[in-house]
Short mmCIF file of C-alpha atoms and ligand atoms in Angstrom, two decimals:
data_model
loop_
_atom_site.label_atom_id
_atom_site.label_comp_id
_atom_site.label_asym_id
_atom_site.label_seq_id
_atom_site.Cartn_x
_atom_site.Cartn_y
_atom_site.Cartn_z
CA UNK A 176 -0.14 0.02 0.07
CA UNK A 177 0.79 3.34 -0.53
CA UNK A 178 0.34 6.31 1.45
CA UNK A 179 0.30 10.13 -0.41
CA UNK A 180 0.42 12.88 1.95
CA UNK A 181 -0.96 15.83 -0.07
CA UNK A 182 -1.36 18.07 2.92
CA UNK A 183 0.39 18.48 6.31
CA UNK A 184 -0.01 21.53 7.86
CA UNK A 185 -2.67 22.40 10.86
CA UNK A 186 -4.97 25.27 10.26
CA UNK A 187 -2.61 28.08 10.29
CA UNK A 188 -2.38 30.86 8.24
CA UNK A 189 -0.69 30.03 4.73
CA UNK A 190 2.94 28.45 5.55
CA UNK A 191 5.48 28.10 2.37
CA UNK A 192 5.13 25.04 0.61
CA UNK A 193 2.39 23.48 2.92
CA UNK A 194 -1.19 22.82 2.76
CA UNK A 195 -3.96 21.70 5.08
CA UNK A 196 -4.67 18.42 5.79
CA UNK A 197 -5.22 15.74 3.45
CA UNK A 198 -4.09 12.26 2.52
CA UNK A 199 -4.92 9.15 0.27
CA UNK A 200 -4.27 5.30 0.65
CA UNK A 201 -3.42 3.69 -2.20
CA UNK A 202 -4.01 -0.12 -2.18
CA UNK A 203 -4.40 -2.32 -5.22
CA UNK A 204 -4.76 0.26 -7.57
CA UNK A 205 -7.92 1.77 -5.80
CA UNK A 206 -7.76 5.29 -3.85
CA UNK A 207 -9.05 5.62 -0.14
CA UNK A 208 -9.36 9.36 0.39
CA UNK A 209 -9.03 11.18 3.80
CA UNK A 210 -9.74 14.68 4.52
CA UNK A 211 -10.05 17.34 1.74
CA UNK A 212 -7.91 20.49 2.96
CA UNK A 213 -7.35 23.24 0.66
CA UNK A 214 -5.13 22.47 -2.36
CA UNK A 215 -5.96 18.36 -1.93
CA UNK A 216 -7.61 18.13 -5.45
CA UNK A 217 -4.72 20.05 -7.08
CA UNK A 218 -1.77 18.13 -5.60
CA UNK A 219 -3.35 14.89 -6.33
CA UNK A 220 -4.05 15.41 -9.97
CA UNK A 221 -0.78 16.95 -10.70
CA UNK A 222 1.44 14.43 -8.78
CA UNK A 223 -0.08 11.68 -11.14
CA UNK A 224 -2.71 10.07 -8.62
CA UNK A 225 -5.74 9.00 -10.88
CA UNK A 226 -8.10 10.78 -8.74
CA UNK A 227 -11.02 9.02 -10.38
CA UNK A 228 -9.96 5.63 -9.04
CA UNK A 229 -11.25 6.88 -5.87
CA UNK A 230 -13.86 4.52 -4.16
CA UNK A 231 -14.49 6.22 -0.88
CA UNK A 232 -13.97 9.69 0.70
CA UNK A 233 -13.85 10.03 4.45
CA UNK A 234 -13.81 13.54 6.38
CA UNK A 235 -12.90 13.39 9.96
CA UNK A 236 -14.92 16.56 11.11
CA UNK A 237 -15.83 20.02 9.40
CA UNK A 238 -13.08 22.15 10.34
CA UNK A 239 -11.88 24.26 7.49
CA UNK A 240 -8.33 22.81 7.61
CA UNK A 241 -10.25 19.26 6.74
CA UNK A 242 -12.76 20.37 4.51
CA UNK A 243 -11.43 23.67 2.90
CA UNK A 244 -10.87 21.88 -0.38
CA UNK A 245 -13.84 19.77 -0.53
CA UNK A 246 -15.78 21.18 -2.75
CA UNK A 247 -12.86 21.97 -5.32
CA UNK A 248 -12.29 18.33 -5.32
CA UNK A 249 -16.27 17.46 -6.06
CA UNK A 250 -16.16 19.86 -8.71
CA UNK A 251 -12.41 18.45 -10.15
CA UNK A 252 -14.38 14.96 -10.19
CA UNK A 253 -16.99 16.38 -12.21
CA UNK A 254 -14.80 18.20 -14.80
CA UNK A 255 -12.52 15.21 -15.16
CA UNK A 256 -15.54 12.96 -16.19
CA UNK A 257 -17.14 15.46 -18.39
CA UNK A 258 -13.70 16.66 -20.50
CA UNK A 259 -12.36 13.24 -20.67
CA UNK A 260 -15.46 11.25 -20.87
CA UNK A 261 -14.28 9.29 -17.92
CA UNK A 262 -16.09 7.46 -15.12
CA UNK A 263 -15.26 6.45 -11.57
CA UNK A 264 -13.39 3.28 -11.01
CA UNK A 265 -16.32 1.48 -9.23
CA UNK A 266 -19.69 2.02 -10.93
CA UNK A 267 -19.00 5.66 -11.33
CA UNK A 268 -19.73 6.13 -7.81
CA UNK A 269 -18.23 7.69 -5.01
CA UNK A 270 -19.20 7.01 -1.04
CA UNK A 271 -18.55 9.96 0.93
CA UNK A 272 -18.69 10.00 4.71
CA UNK A 273 -19.18 12.85 6.69
CA UNK A 274 -20.29 14.02 10.24
CA UNK A 275 -22.70 16.69 8.99
CA UNK A 276 -24.93 16.02 6.27
CA UNK A 277 -26.45 19.44 6.13
CA UNK A 278 -23.07 21.17 5.87
CA UNK A 279 -22.09 18.70 3.18
CA UNK A 280 -25.58 19.79 1.45
CA UNK A 281 -23.75 23.78 1.57
CA UNK A 282 -20.54 22.51 0.33
CA UNK A 283 -22.18 20.79 -2.94
CA UNK A 284 -23.75 24.02 -3.20
CA UNK A 285 -20.46 25.76 -3.48
CA UNK A 286 -19.19 23.11 -5.68
CA UNK A 287 -22.06 23.97 -8.33
CA UNK A 288 -21.85 27.59 -8.19
CA UNK A 289 -25.41 27.43 -6.50
CA UNK A 290 -27.06 25.57 -9.04
CA UNK A 291 -28.71 21.96 -9.35
CA UNK A 292 -26.07 20.29 -11.50
CA UNK A 293 -26.54 16.82 -13.29
CA UNK A 294 -23.76 15.12 -11.63
CA UNK A 295 -21.73 12.80 -13.79
CA UNK A 296 -21.42 10.50 -11.26
CA UNK A 297 -23.49 9.02 -7.96
CA UNK A 298 -22.47 10.69 -5.10
CA UNK A 299 -23.86 8.53 -1.89
CA UNK A 300 -23.39 10.36 1.12
CA UNK A 301 -23.49 8.64 4.63
CA UNK A 302 -23.31 10.46 8.00
CA UNK A 303 -20.32 9.20 10.31
CA UNK A 304 -21.18 7.26 13.19
CA UNK A 305 -19.30 4.88 15.46
CA UNK A 306 -18.29 1.45 14.22
CA UNK A 307 -17.59 -0.36 10.95
CA UNK A 308 -18.48 2.14 8.47
CA UNK A 309 -17.23 0.73 5.18
CA UNK A 310 -15.75 -2.39 3.75
CA UNK A 311 -14.90 -3.75 0.49
CA UNK A 312 -12.45 -6.09 -0.93
CA UNK A 313 -9.24 -4.05 -0.14
CA UNK A 314 -10.11 -2.36 3.12
CA UNK A 315 -12.19 -1.96 6.22
CA UNK A 316 -12.93 1.24 7.87
CA UNK A 317 -13.79 1.67 11.60
CA UNK A 318 -14.88 5.20 12.81
CA UNK A 319 -14.67 6.26 16.50
CA UNK A 320 -15.89 9.54 17.70
CA UNK A 321 -13.80 11.75 19.37
CA UNK A 322 -14.12 15.17 21.89
CA UNK A 323 -12.29 17.40 19.18
CA UNK A 324 -15.67 18.91 18.57
CA UNK A 325 -18.82 18.64 20.88
CA UNK A 326 -21.98 16.16 19.82
CA UNK A 327 -24.30 13.94 21.21
CA UNK A 328 -25.30 10.81 20.49
CA UNK A 329 -28.90 11.90 19.58
CA UNK A 330 -27.66 14.41 17.35
CA UNK A 331 -24.30 12.79 15.93
CA UNK A 332 -20.97 13.35 16.64
CA UNK A 333 -18.99 15.74 14.82
CA UNK A 334 -15.43 14.54 15.07
CA UNK A 335 -13.80 11.21 14.31
CA UNK A 336 -10.91 9.18 14.28
CA UNK A 337 -10.36 5.86 12.01
CA UNK A 338 -8.98 2.39 11.90
CA UNK A 339 -8.16 1.37 8.54
CA UNK A 340 -7.40 -2.27 7.69
CA UNK A 341 -5.90 -3.41 4.48
CA UNK A 342 -3.19 -5.85 3.24
CA UNK A 343 -3.05 -7.53 6.66
CA UNK A 344 -1.93 -4.19 8.00
CA UNK A 345 -3.38 -1.80 10.67
CA UNK A 346 -3.62 1.85 10.27
CA UNK A 347 -4.86 4.37 12.78
CA UNK A 348 -5.55 8.06 11.64
CA UNK A 349 -6.19 10.45 14.25
CA UNK A 350 -9.05 13.17 13.04
CA UNK A 351 -7.81 15.55 15.72
CA UNK A 352 -8.24 14.17 19.15
CA UNK A 353 -8.36 16.01 22.43
CA UNK A 354 -6.18 13.12 23.88
CA UNK A 355 -3.93 10.70 22.68
CA UNK A 356 -5.75 8.19 24.65
CA UNK A 357 -8.98 8.46 23.07
CA UNK A 358 -7.23 6.48 19.99
CA UNK A 359 -5.99 3.32 21.97
CA UNK A 360 -9.45 1.45 21.29
CA UNK A 361 -8.48 1.63 17.34
CA UNK A 362 -4.74 1.10 18.25
CA UNK A 363 -5.96 -2.38 19.85
CA UNK A 364 -3.30 -4.85 20.46
CA UNK A 365 -1.31 -3.75 17.16
CA UNK A 366 -0.94 -0.76 14.99
CA UNK A 367 1.60 -0.67 11.84
CA UNK A 368 0.90 2.92 11.36
CA UNK A 369 -0.44 5.95 13.31
CA UNK A 370 -1.25 9.05 11.70
CA UNK A 371 -1.61 11.74 13.89
CA UNK A 372 -1.64 15.53 14.12
CA UNK A 373 0.78 17.42 16.15
CA UNK A 374 -1.21 20.64 15.62
CA UNK A 375 -3.02 20.11 19.06
CA UNK A 376 -0.36 18.24 20.74
CA UNK A 377 3.18 18.28 22.05
CA UNK A 378 5.02 16.31 19.35
CA UNK A 379 7.37 14.85 22.05
CA UNK A 380 4.37 13.48 24.03
CA UNK A 381 3.03 11.61 20.81
CA UNK A 382 6.41 10.35 20.00
CA UNK A 383 6.43 9.15 23.77
CA UNK A 384 2.86 7.68 23.09
CA UNK A 385 3.69 5.77 20.16
CA UNK A 386 6.26 4.24 21.67
CA UNK A 387 5.17 3.34 24.92
CA UNK A 388 2.25 1.52 22.89
CA UNK A 389 4.71 -0.34 20.25
CA UNK A 390 3.32 1.42 17.73
CA UNK A 391 5.37 0.15 14.44
CA UNK A 392 5.29 3.41 12.73
CA UNK A 393 4.51 7.14 13.56
CA UNK A 394 3.68 9.42 10.87
CA UNK A 395 3.02 13.11 11.96
CA UNK A 396 1.17 15.54 10.03
CA UNK A 397 -1.08 18.41 10.74
CA UNK A 398 1.81 20.56 11.93
CA UNK A 399 1.37 23.57 14.39
CA UNK A 400 3.74 25.73 15.35
CA UNK A 401 5.85 23.85 17.56
CA UNK A 402 6.93 21.76 14.52
CA UNK A 403 6.98 24.35 12.17
CA UNK A 404 9.33 26.34 14.14
CA UNK A 405 11.66 23.86 15.31
CA UNK A 406 11.55 21.35 12.62
CA UNK A 407 15.49 20.30 13.13
CA UNK A 408 14.75 19.66 16.76
CA UNK A 409 11.95 17.50 16.13
CA UNK A 410 13.34 15.82 13.14
CA UNK A 411 16.45 15.16 15.54
CA UNK A 412 14.17 13.67 17.90
CA UNK A 413 12.44 11.40 15.56
CA UNK A 414 15.55 10.01 14.22
CA UNK A 415 16.40 9.47 17.86
CA UNK A 416 12.85 7.30 18.69
CA UNK A 417 13.58 5.51 15.36
CA UNK A 418 17.09 4.41 16.49
CA UNK A 419 16.34 3.67 20.64
CA UNK A 420 12.96 2.35 20.43
CA UNK A 421 10.62 -0.30 18.32
CA UNK A 422 8.81 2.57 16.74
CA UNK A 423 9.84 4.30 13.34
CA UNK A 424 9.01 8.13 13.72
CA UNK A 425 8.70 10.45 10.61
CA UNK A 426 7.80 13.91 9.92
CA UNK A 427 5.39 14.09 6.69
CA UNK A 428 5.59 17.19 4.42
CA UNK A 429 3.45 18.01 1.75
CA UNK A 430 4.02 15.52 -1.30
CA UNK A 431 5.40 12.36 0.82
CA UNK A 432 4.58 9.17 -0.74
CA UNK A 433 5.15 6.08 1.43
CA UNK A 434 5.28 2.47 0.71
CA UNK A 435 4.37 -0.04 3.44
ZN1 ZN B 129 -7.21 20.18 12.14
#
């Protein structure tokens, strides 16, 4: 499997060469998209990802640094299909998992310039909830709400983290959590890759958490000022953890592609 890190910045003001959070899992020639921060369609398309090979798109929570590129991405799909007479890889259908469906309608209005538009593909909309939310021959995705945004069981939770099982490996994606401890039910007995935001946490604490819980690979993303202003220090600390513990730690930047 390949992980494409499209945008690796938290919701700061614009930073050189960095955009807000978005990444794509590519497995068996099929893409599964996680979060849609600014610029994600541009980065993916111009770096050679066939974005119409996307089967499902999962949005952890509706903060602008995770959805700022979603309207443009939906438009981009439509344009590629219309201009080049293409189709989505699976029945010309895209599954989208989103915590707040009324807000998704508003984003679609922006995407389609406020008009009813005859979409050239089927968009299946699902409200995110706890539990196994998606399964096909390539991946299983389990969602668990977190405390980054306040919600209720009746009205629906608004922020989620995910366990993604693919190719016999377990990836946990923290969609911004209040505390790293919230990820433990998803991590379970083993975790091959933890994709974790640093924007809301002390990066040293995140590295210590990952090594304490025997995470095999920690990939840091959604960077906040603490890392952006001290890159060399945290690069050295990541190298130190990689050398001295069983956890391989790396900081991600826009455009990083990694194969596991
Ligand atoms: Zn965020």
